[in-house]
Amino acid sequence: MSACPAPHWPARMWIALLVFSGVILLDGLDISMIAVAIPEIQREFGISAATAQWFVGAYILAFGGFLLLGGRCADLFGRRRVLVAGLAVFALVSVFGAFADDAFLLIVSRFVKGMAAGFTGPAAMSLLATTFAEGPQRNRAFGIFNLFEASGYSSGLLIGGLLAALDWRYIFILPIPIAVLLLLAALRFLPPDPPRTGRMRLDIGGAAALVAGMLLLVFTLVSAEEAGWASLRTIGGFALSALLLAGFLAIERSARQPLVRLGIFSNRRLVAANASAAFLYGGAMGFQFLIALYLQNLQGWKPWQMALVLLPAGLMVVLIGPRIGALIERFGVTRVLLAGLAAFIPCYLLMLRIGPEPDLWTVLLPASVLWGVGFALSISALMVAGTSGVADHEQGLAAGLLNSSLQVGGACGLAVVTAAIAPGTQLAMLYPGVGVILAFAVLTLLAQLIRDRRDALPRTSATARS
């Protein structure tokens, strides 16, 4: 295969891309590093496991709840301005969390960091989409961007395990210099936001209904296993979040300057990309959870040993990520996306073969390689598909939608897998969870195949008429 010639970017564009990619790397690190430190934090503060899980849950709750608002604010008030403000809050709250001497204050700091990430993530992604022209340049840029994202998630497990062995507070200290460096680079190298034309007003009623609905939805998903799926709190939470989100849609239909222009959902590629993103992350989060249960709980492995099993996945991302633009130009975004999504099916099928003794060479490492290939191909292709054909002034909204689909899908997938596995320490308890992530992989692929079929129907009809 002959690769497409790499676009020649001036140094300033490379620095801008590194800033955008650094932001998403920071988000990935901050989510995955804390997961391996929870037992140490739990012992120091003397808190229950249910409370300790909110060190992760609070971040995901705020991140998922504020992504759409963050994306739209970037469109309305300036992407660079929102990015810089979010990074400043992220750095300051990281300092607060590093020295917190109370578990509740630590959870609050995680919530505020997640909220800041809900603004920086879509701002960085929409800046990338508006800095690099649609086509080969943007395809290649997204490949590098998602290389950093996947590297953050995968390396965070290893880095977090090593830092937690020294002192868990180092996990809260490490993001501070990274956030400050990104903040200074954004101020120095990113061009100022263009002057706003006309009066830009934030849809306050829509924003309140959206944030409340998203926060309640993610909270209900994250806490459903603890409260019980049939409990009044869980059922009421889902019902109330549905009412709030329905109210949000009603407000958007009549708002003069809506937070989310509902017409954007006429873009079939964007809708299919969001559906696939939700199912993909649901399966991916479930896969990581099941691997952790199998290796750490059942086999007694250390977190860093588990991270080494997932290292081939990270290597696949490193190898494929920079070449994703050439692959998309050669084969088209649809074929690359379908190939990536299809790789998850044999990956999860291999998980059905896990046994009492870990089988590195024929089960775990091949599954890790397939997972990395699927992630590298599909995430970048989804970002390209989800932002193609979207006007520049709505790129922040499109980025917020994609990121919201990823986070809510991940929370939903984790909640469903947790509910599916039987309590106990027997190997058989994991197999229903594997069935769930396998179903997610099939649904991820079907969302794209249905969209491709629908897109082909008008062309077939037109050909018949002619």
Short mmCIF file of C-alpha atoms in Angstrom, two decimals:
data_model
loop_
_atom_site.label_atom_id
_atom_site.label_comp_id
_atom_site.label_asym_id
_atom_site.label_seq_id
_atom_site.Cartn_x
_atom_site.Cartn_y
_atom_site.Cartn_z
CA MET A 1 0.00 0.00 0.00
CA SER A 2 1.36 3.42 -0.90
CA ALA A 3 0.89 5.91 1.87
CA CYS A 4 -0.45 9.38 1.20
CA PRO A 5 2.17 12.10 1.38
CA ALA A 6 2.15 13.65 4.82
CA PRO A 7 0.84 17.22 4.91
CA HIS A 8 3.55 19.79 5.58
CA TRP A 9 2.56 21.84 8.62
CA PRO A 10 4.44 24.87 9.95
CA ALA A 11 5.90 24.60 13.44
CA ARG A 12 3.06 26.65 14.94
CA MET A 13 0.46 24.13 13.73
CA TRP A 14 2.49 21.25 15.17
CA ILE A 15 2.65 23.03 18.53
CA ALA A 16 -1.10 23.68 18.40
CA LEU A 17 -1.73 20.00 17.69
CA LEU A 18 0.50 19.02 20.61
CA VAL A 19 -1.50 21.35 22.89
CA PHE A 20 -4.83 19.85 21.77
CA SER A 21 -3.43 16.33 22.09
CA GLY A 22 -1.86 17.12 25.47
CA VAL A 23 -5.26 18.15 26.82
CA ILE A 24 -6.85 14.82 25.90
CA LEU A 25 -3.77 12.96 27.21
CA LEU A 26 -4.21 14.74 30.54
CA ASP A 27 -7.87 13.72 30.73
CA GLY A 28 -7.00 10.08 30.02
CA LEU A 29 -4.21 10.04 32.60
CA ASP A 30 -6.36 11.60 35.29
CA ILE A 31 -9.15 9.06 34.84
CA SER A 32 -6.99 5.93 34.72
CA MET A 33 -4.27 6.81 37.27
CA ILE A 34 -6.69 7.26 40.15
CA ALA A 35 -8.31 3.86 39.61
CA VAL A 36 -5.25 1.92 40.82
CA ALA A 37 -4.75 4.19 43.86
CA ILE A 38 -8.21 3.70 45.35
CA PRO A 39 -7.20 0.93 47.82
CA GLU A 40 -4.39 3.11 49.24
CA ILE A 41 -6.67 6.16 49.60
CA GLN A 42 -9.37 3.99 51.17
CA ARG A 43 -6.96 2.70 53.83
CA GLU A 44 -5.61 6.18 54.67
CA PHE A 45 -9.03 7.78 55.17
CA GLY A 46 -10.74 4.69 56.60
CA ILE A 47 -13.69 4.87 54.20
CA SER A 48 -15.87 2.17 52.67
CA ALA A 49 -15.31 0.76 49.19
CA ALA A 50 -18.60 2.29 48.04
CA THR A 51 -17.41 5.77 49.06
CA ALA A 52 -13.95 5.23 47.60
CA GLN A 53 -15.42 4.43 44.17
CA TRP A 54 -16.59 8.04 43.94
CA PHE A 55 -12.98 9.15 43.41
CA VAL A 56 -13.56 7.82 39.90
CA GLY A 57 -17.34 8.26 39.77
CA ALA A 58 -17.31 11.97 40.67
CA TYR A 59 -14.95 12.75 37.80
CA ILE A 60 -16.99 10.73 35.28
CA LEU A 61 -20.22 12.26 36.60
CA ALA A 62 -19.05 15.85 36.08
CA PHE A 63 -17.20 15.10 32.83
CA GLY A 64 -20.25 13.47 31.25
CA GLY A 65 -22.65 16.07 32.65
CA PHE A 66 -20.85 19.17 31.38
CA LEU A 67 -19.48 18.02 27.99
CA LEU A 68 -22.35 19.33 25.86
CA LEU A 69 -22.45 22.64 27.71
CA GLY A 70 -18.66 22.91 27.43
CA GLY A 71 -18.74 22.27 23.69
CA ARG A 72 -21.43 24.87 23.08
CA CYS A 73 -19.69 27.45 25.28
CA ALA A 74 -16.56 26.95 23.16
CA ASP A 75 -18.60 27.76 20.04
CA LEU A 76 -20.26 30.81 21.59
CA PHE A 77 -17.55 32.41 23.71
CA GLY A 78 -14.31 31.34 22.01
CA ARG A 79 -12.58 27.97 21.94
CA ARG A 80 -9.17 29.26 23.06
CA ARG A 81 -10.78 31.25 25.87
CA VAL A 82 -12.72 28.22 27.15
CA LEU A 83 -9.65 25.96 26.83
CA VAL A 84 -7.43 28.33 28.81
CA ALA A 85 -10.04 28.87 31.55
CA GLY A 86 -10.63 25.12 31.86
CA LEU A 87 -6.91 24.35 32.12
CA ALA A 88 -6.48 27.02 34.81
CA VAL A 89 -9.30 25.51 36.90
CA PHE A 90 -7.91 22.00 36.32
CA ALA A 91 -4.45 23.00 37.58
CA LEU A 92 -5.75 24.89 40.64
CA VAL A 93 -8.08 22.08 41.71
CA SER A 94 -5.26 19.55 41.24
CA VAL A 95 -3.24 21.51 43.82
CA PHE A 96 -6.23 21.48 46.18
CA GLY A 97 -6.72 17.71 45.72
CA ALA A 98 -3.03 16.94 46.27
CA PHE A 99 -3.16 18.39 49.79
CA ALA A 100 -6.74 17.51 50.79
CA ASP A 101 -6.92 15.86 54.21
CA ASP A 102 -10.56 14.82 54.01
CA ALA A 103 -12.16 12.19 51.74
CA PHE A 104 -15.20 14.39 51.00
CA LEU A 105 -13.00 17.30 49.91
CA LEU A 106 -11.00 14.94 47.70
CA ILE A 107 -14.21 13.75 46.02
CA VAL A 108 -15.29 17.38 45.53
CA SER A 109 -11.94 18.16 43.89
CA ARG A 110 -12.44 15.19 41.54
CA PHE A 111 -15.90 16.51 40.60
CA VAL A 112 -14.58 19.99 39.81
CA LYS A 113 -11.69 18.52 37.77
CA GLY A 114 -14.19 16.47 35.79
CA MET A 115 -16.24 19.61 35.20
CA ALA A 116 -13.13 21.45 33.94
CA ALA A 117 -12.36 18.52 31.63
CA GLY A 118 -15.92 18.77 30.32
CA PHE A 119 -14.94 22.19 28.94
CA THR A 120 -11.34 21.52 27.86
CA GLY A 121 -12.05 18.26 26.00
CA PRO A 122 -14.58 19.56 23.44
CA ALA A 123 -12.73 22.90 23.18
CA ALA A 124 -9.51 21.08 22.21
CA MET A 125 -11.30 18.79 19.76
CA SER A 126 -13.22 21.63 18.07
CA LEU A 127 -10.03 23.71 17.86
CA LEU A 128 -8.39 20.81 16.05
CA ALA A 129 -11.34 20.49 13.65
CA THR A 130 -11.27 24.20 12.80
CA THR A 131 -7.46 24.47 12.63
CA PHE A 132 -6.97 21.59 10.18
CA ALA A 133 -8.89 21.52 6.91
CA GLU A 134 -11.38 18.69 6.39
CA GLY A 135 -9.74 15.87 4.46
CA PRO A 136 -6.17 14.50 4.68
CA GLN A 137 -4.95 17.17 7.10
CA ARG A 138 -7.77 16.69 9.61
CA ASN A 139 -7.63 12.89 9.25
CA ARG A 140 -3.95 12.84 10.10
CA ALA A 141 -4.40 15.32 12.95
CA PHE A 142 -7.17 13.19 14.50
CA GLY A 143 -4.93 10.14 14.24
CA ILE A 144 -2.26 11.87 16.34
CA PHE A 145 -4.89 13.33 18.70
CA ASN A 146 -6.38 9.91 19.42
CA LEU A 147 -2.90 8.40 19.78
CA PHE A 148 -2.42 10.72 22.77
CA GLU A 149 -5.90 9.93 24.11
CA ALA A 150 -5.37 6.16 24.04
CA SER A 151 -1.83 6.54 25.41
CA GLY A 152 -3.21 8.50 28.36
CA TYR A 153 -5.71 5.80 29.29
CA SER A 154 -3.31 2.88 28.81
CA SER A 155 -0.18 4.43 30.35
CA GLY A 156 -2.18 5.88 33.24
CA LEU A 157 -2.66 2.41 34.70
CA LEU A 158 1.08 1.74 34.73
CA ILE A 159 2.07 5.24 35.87
CA GLY A 160 -0.63 5.22 38.55
CA GLY A 161 0.55 1.86 39.84
CA LEU A 162 4.16 3.04 40.09
CA LEU A 163 3.25 6.36 41.76
CA ALA A 164 0.81 4.73 44.19
CA ALA A 165 3.64 2.44 45.33
CA LEU A 166 5.49 5.60 46.47
CA ASP A 167 2.62 7.79 47.68
CA TRP A 168 -0.87 8.10 46.22
CA ARG A 169 -0.66 11.92 46.44
CA TYR A 170 1.87 11.92 43.59
CA ILE A 171 -1.03 10.89 41.34
CA PHE A 172 -2.68 14.22 42.15
CA ILE A 173 0.57 16.18 41.84
CA LEU A 174 1.62 14.86 38.40
CA PRO A 175 -1.19 16.60 36.43
CA ILE A 176 -0.29 20.03 37.87
CA PRO A 177 2.88 20.76 35.82
CA ILE A 178 1.29 19.19 32.71
CA ALA A 179 -1.78 21.44 32.98
CA VAL A 180 0.37 24.54 33.63
CA LEU A 181 2.63 23.77 30.65
CA LEU A 182 -0.39 23.29 28.37
CA LEU A 183 -1.93 26.51 29.68
CA LEU A 184 1.23 28.53 28.95
CA ALA A 185 1.59 26.95 25.50
CA ALA A 186 -2.06 27.74 24.67
CA LEU A 187 -1.58 31.39 25.66
CA ARG A 188 1.65 31.66 23.70
CA PHE A 189 0.96 29.71 20.50
CA LEU A 190 -2.80 29.50 19.91
CA PRO A 191 -4.19 32.47 17.96
CA PRO A 192 -6.74 34.64 19.77
CA ASP A 193 -10.40 33.88 19.22
CA PRO A 194 -11.95 35.87 16.37
CA PRO A 195 -14.11 38.79 17.47
CA ARG A 196 -17.70 37.83 18.10
CA THR A 197 -20.25 39.20 15.68
CA GLY A 198 -23.72 39.98 16.96
CA ARG A 199 -25.05 39.29 20.42
CA MET A 200 -24.29 35.77 21.58
CA ARG A 201 -26.56 34.55 24.38
CA LEU A 202 -26.33 31.30 26.27
CA ASP A 203 -29.58 29.38 26.49
CA ILE A 204 -29.73 29.40 30.31
CA GLY A 205 -32.94 27.36 30.63
CA GLY A 206 -31.71 24.74 28.16
CA ALA A 207 -28.28 24.63 29.82
CA ALA A 208 -29.81 24.09 33.28
CA ALA A 209 -32.13 21.31 32.06
CA LEU A 210 -29.33 19.63 30.09
CA VAL A 211 -26.72 19.69 32.86
CA ALA A 212 -29.23 18.56 35.49
CA GLY A 213 -30.49 15.76 33.23
CA MET A 214 -27.02 14.57 32.26
CA LEU A 215 -25.69 14.73 35.83
CA LEU A 216 -28.66 12.75 37.13
CA LEU A 217 -28.42 10.20 34.30
CA VAL A 218 -24.70 9.54 34.84
CA PHE A 219 -25.13 9.51 38.64
CA THR A 220 -27.93 6.94 38.37
CA LEU A 221 -25.85 4.75 36.06
CA VAL A 222 -22.74 4.95 38.26
CA SER A 223 -24.61 4.24 41.51
CA ALA A 224 -27.19 1.74 40.20
CA GLU A 225 -25.25 -1.34 41.32
CA GLU A 226 -24.82 0.02 44.85
CA ALA A 227 -28.45 1.18 45.19
CA GLY A 228 -29.98 -1.74 43.27
CA TRP A 229 -31.36 -1.66 39.74
CA ALA A 230 -34.93 -2.16 40.96
CA SER A 231 -34.62 0.35 43.82
CA LEU A 232 -36.81 3.44 44.02
CA ARG A 233 -33.70 5.64 43.79
CA THR A 234 -32.54 4.05 40.54
CA ILE A 235 -35.95 3.93 38.86
CA GLY A 236 -36.74 7.46 40.04
CA GLY A 237 -33.36 8.70 38.86
CA PHE A 238 -33.87 7.34 35.35
CA ALA A 239 -37.42 8.71 35.21
CA LEU A 240 -36.45 12.18 36.44
CA SER A 241 -33.42 12.38 34.12
CA ALA A 242 -35.68 11.41 31.19
CA LEU A 243 -38.12 14.19 32.15
CA LEU A 244 -35.31 16.75 32.43
CA LEU A 245 -33.85 15.77 29.05
CA ALA A 246 -37.34 15.84 27.48
CA GLY A 247 -37.78 19.32 28.95
CA PHE A 248 -34.42 20.29 27.45
CA LEU A 249 -35.61 19.19 23.99
CA ALA A 250 -38.83 21.18 24.41
CA ILE A 251 -36.83 24.29 25.35
CA GLU A 252 -34.49 23.86 22.39
CA ARG A 253 -37.38 23.69 19.90
CA SER A 254 -38.57 27.17 20.87
CA ALA A 255 -35.27 28.87 21.86
CA ARG A 256 -34.08 31.68 19.58
CA GLN A 257 -30.44 30.72 20.16
CA PRO A 258 -30.63 27.07 21.28
CA LEU A 259 -27.81 25.41 23.16
CA VAL A 260 -28.13 22.43 20.80
CA ARG A 261 -29.57 23.03 17.33
CA LEU A 262 -31.71 19.94 16.88
CA GLY A 263 -31.28 20.09 13.11
CA ILE A 264 -27.70 18.88 13.57
CA PHE A 265 -29.14 15.39 14.05
CA SER A 266 -30.18 15.31 10.39
CA ASN A 267 -26.50 14.51 9.73
CA ARG A 268 -26.73 10.69 9.55
CA ARG A 269 -22.99 10.21 9.80
CA LEU A 270 -22.87 12.22 13.02
CA VAL A 271 -25.79 10.27 14.54
CA ALA A 272 -24.26 6.90 13.60
CA ALA A 273 -20.86 8.00 14.93
CA ASN A 274 -22.41 8.94 18.28
CA ALA A 275 -24.31 5.64 18.53
CA SER A 276 -21.18 3.64 17.70
CA ALA A 277 -19.11 5.73 20.13
CA ALA A 278 -21.51 4.96 22.99
CA PHE A 279 -21.54 1.21 22.32
CA LEU A 280 -17.78 1.09 21.68
CA TYR A 281 -16.89 2.77 25.00
CA GLY A 282 -19.47 0.70 26.83
CA GLY A 283 -17.69 -2.45 25.67
CA ALA A 284 -14.22 -0.98 26.22
CA MET A 285 -14.90 0.06 29.83
CA GLY A 286 -16.48 -3.33 30.49
CA PHE A 287 -13.45 -5.10 28.99
CA GLN A 288 -11.01 -3.21 31.21
CA PHE A 289 -13.19 -3.89 34.25
CA LEU A 290 -13.34 -7.64 33.53
CA ILE A 291 -9.59 -7.84 32.88
CA ALA A 292 -8.98 -6.11 36.22
CA LEU A 293 -11.32 -8.50 38.06
CA TYR A 294 -9.72 -11.53 36.43
CA LEU A 295 -6.07 -10.59 36.90
CA GLN A 296 -6.17 -8.57 40.13
CA ASN A 297 -9.05 -10.08 42.12
CA LEU A 298 -8.93 -13.70 40.96
CA GLN A 299 -5.23 -14.07 40.12
CA GLY A 300 -3.77 -11.62 42.66
CA TRP A 301 -1.74 -9.63 40.13
CA LYS A 302 -0.51 -6.10 40.84
CA PRO A 303 -1.96 -3.15 38.83
CA TRP A 304 1.32 -2.61 36.99
CA GLN A 305 1.36 -6.28 35.93
CA MET A 306 -2.13 -5.88 34.47
CA ALA A 307 -0.95 -2.73 32.71
CA LEU A 308 1.81 -4.76 31.03
CA VAL A 309 -0.82 -7.15 29.64
CA LEU A 310 -2.55 -4.14 28.07
CA LEU A 311 0.76 -2.75 26.77
CA PRO A 312 0.36 -4.41 23.32
CA ALA A 313 -2.90 -2.49 22.94
CA GLY A 314 -1.01 0.74 23.55
CA LEU A 315 1.70 -0.27 21.09
CA MET A 316 -0.93 -0.90 18.39
CA VAL A 317 -2.27 2.59 18.96
CA VAL A 318 1.24 4.05 18.71
CA LEU A 319 1.92 2.17 15.46
CA ILE A 320 -1.44 2.80 13.77
CA GLY A 321 -2.37 6.24 15.12
CA PRO A 322 0.08 8.35 13.06
CA ARG A 323 -0.89 6.38 9.91
CA ILE A 324 -4.65 6.68 10.29
CA GLY A 325 -4.87 9.62 7.91
CA ALA A 326 -3.15 7.65 5.13
CA LEU A 327 -5.41 4.66 5.79
CA ILE A 328 -8.54 6.79 5.57
CA GLU A 329 -7.36 8.40 2.35
CA ARG A 330 -6.54 5.00 0.87
CA PHE A 331 -9.61 3.02 1.93
CA GLY A 332 -12.16 5.65 3.00
CA VAL A 333 -13.38 6.46 6.49
CA THR A 334 -16.21 3.87 6.37
CA ARG A 335 -13.97 0.89 5.60
CA VAL A 336 -11.40 1.89 8.20
CA LEU A 337 -14.16 2.36 10.77
CA LEU A 338 -15.81 -0.99 10.01
CA ALA A 339 -12.45 -2.78 10.19
CA GLY A 340 -11.76 -1.24 13.58
CA LEU A 341 -15.19 -2.05 14.98
CA ALA A 342 -15.01 -5.63 13.66
CA ALA A 343 -11.72 -6.22 15.55
CA PHE A 344 -13.53 -6.00 18.91
CA ILE A 345 -15.65 -9.08 18.20
CA PRO A 346 -12.78 -11.67 18.10
CA CYS A 347 -11.13 -9.76 20.96
CA TYR A 348 -14.12 -10.29 23.24
CA LEU A 349 -14.67 -13.85 21.96
CA LEU A 350 -11.16 -14.67 23.20
CA MET A 351 -12.23 -13.58 26.69
CA LEU A 352 -14.62 -16.55 26.76
CA ARG A 353 -11.50 -18.76 26.89
CA ILE A 354 -10.05 -17.37 30.12
CA GLY A 355 -9.37 -20.16 32.58
CA PRO A 356 -8.13 -20.82 36.11
CA GLU A 357 -4.57 -20.09 34.96
CA PRO A 358 -3.83 -16.95 32.87
CA ASP A 359 -3.05 -17.87 29.25
CA LEU A 360 -0.82 -15.06 28.05
CA TRP A 361 0.13 -16.26 24.59
CA THR A 362 -3.13 -17.54 23.13
CA VAL A 363 -5.74 -15.49 25.03
CA LEU A 364 -4.65 -12.35 26.90
CA LEU A 365 -1.97 -10.91 24.61
CA PRO A 366 -3.87 -11.62 21.34
CA ALA A 367 -6.97 -10.02 22.90
CA SER A 368 -4.86 -7.01 23.88
CA VAL A 369 -3.50 -6.66 20.33
CA LEU A 370 -6.99 -6.90 18.79
CA TRP A 371 -8.34 -4.39 21.30
CA GLY A 372 -5.55 -1.94 20.42
CA VAL A 373 -6.12 -2.37 16.66
CA GLY A 374 -9.85 -1.83 17.07
CA PHE A 375 -9.37 1.21 19.28
CA ALA A 376 -6.74 2.81 17.03
CA LEU A 377 -8.79 2.43 13.84
CA SER A 378 -12.28 3.09 15.11
CA ILE A 379 -11.86 6.03 17.51
CA SER A 380 -10.00 8.19 14.98
CA ALA A 381 -12.44 7.23 12.21
CA LEU A 382 -15.40 8.03 14.48
CA MET A 383 -13.98 11.48 15.21
CA VAL A 384 -13.54 12.12 11.48
CA ALA A 385 -17.04 10.83 10.68
CA GLY A 386 -18.68 12.72 13.54
CA THR A 387 -17.22 16.10 12.56
CA SER A 388 -17.39 15.80 8.76
CA GLY A 389 -19.96 18.04 7.13
CA VAL A 390 -20.44 20.08 10.33
CA ALA A 391 -20.12 23.86 10.03
CA ASP A 392 -17.21 25.50 11.86
CA HIS A 393 -19.52 27.37 14.24
CA GLU A 394 -20.95 24.03 15.46
CA GLN A 395 -17.72 22.03 15.76
CA GLY A 396 -17.73 22.50 19.54
CA LEU A 397 -21.26 21.12 19.68
CA ALA A 398 -20.28 18.12 17.53
CA ALA A 399 -17.23 17.49 19.74
CA GLY A 400 -19.37 17.74 22.87
CA LEU A 401 -21.90 15.28 21.44
CA LEU A 402 -19.20 12.73 20.59
CA ASN A 403 -17.48 13.02 23.93
CA SER A 404 -20.81 12.81 25.76
CA SER A 405 -21.68 9.65 23.85
CA LEU A 406 -18.31 8.15 24.81
CA GLN A 407 -18.61 8.99 28.51
CA VAL A 408 -22.29 8.10 28.97
CA GLY A 409 -21.78 4.92 26.91
CA GLY A 410 -18.79 4.01 29.07
CA ALA A 411 -20.72 4.58 32.30
CA CYS A 412 -23.68 2.62 30.96
CA GLY A 413 -21.49 -0.26 29.78
CA LEU A 414 -19.69 -0.47 33.11
CA ALA A 415 -22.99 -0.42 35.00
CA VAL A 416 -24.51 -3.17 32.83
CA VAL A 417 -21.41 -5.39 33.07
CA THR A 418 -21.32 -4.92 36.85
CA ALA A 419 -24.97 -5.92 37.08
CA ALA A 420 -24.46 -8.94 34.80
CA ILE A 421 -21.66 -10.63 36.71
CA ALA A 422 -22.58 -12.78 39.69
CA PRO A 423 -21.17 -11.85 43.12
CA GLY A 424 -18.31 -13.96 44.41
CA THR A 425 -14.79 -14.92 43.48
CA GLN A 426 -15.42 -17.74 41.02
CA LEU A 427 -14.22 -17.57 37.43
CA ALA A 428 -17.70 -18.38 36.09
CA MET A 429 -19.00 -15.04 37.37
CA LEU A 430 -17.12 -13.23 34.59
CA TYR A 431 -18.67 -14.99 31.60
CA PRO A 432 -22.04 -13.12 31.64
CA GLY A 433 -20.03 -9.87 31.61
CA VAL A 434 -18.10 -11.09 28.56
CA GLY A 435 -21.45 -11.77 26.88
CA VAL A 436 -22.47 -8.16 27.56
CA ILE A 437 -19.35 -6.61 26.02
CA LEU A 438 -19.67 -8.94 23.05
CA ALA A 439 -23.23 -7.68 22.54
CA PHE A 440 -21.92 -4.10 22.72
CA ALA A 441 -19.34 -4.90 20.01
CA VAL A 442 -22.06 -6.29 17.72
CA LEU A 443 -24.31 -3.26 18.30
CA THR A 444 -21.38 -0.93 17.59
CA LEU A 445 -20.89 -2.55 14.20
CA LEU A 446 -24.63 -2.68 13.42
CA ALA A 447 -25.01 1.09 14.01
CA GLN A 448 -22.60 1.74 11.15
CA LEU A 449 -23.92 -1.00 8.85
CA ILE A 450 -27.49 0.31 9.19
CA ARG A 451 -26.33 3.85 8.39
CA ASP A 452 -24.41 2.63 5.32
CA ARG A 453 -27.46 0.69 4.10
CA ARG A 454 -29.73 3.71 4.50
CA ASP A 455 -27.26 5.95 2.68
CA ALA A 456 -27.13 3.45 -0.18
CA LEU A 457 -30.92 3.26 -0.66
CA PRO A 458 -31.44 6.67 -2.34
CA ARG A 459 -28.56 6.00 -4.73
CA THR A 460 -30.04 2.59 -5.63
CA SER A 461 -33.47 4.10 -6.23
CA ALA A 462 -32.03 6.91 -8.33
CA THR A 463 -30.12 4.41 -10.44
CA ALA A 464 -33.25 2.36 -11.02
CA ARG A 465 -35.23 5.42 -12.12
CA SER A 466 -32.51 6.48 -14.53
#
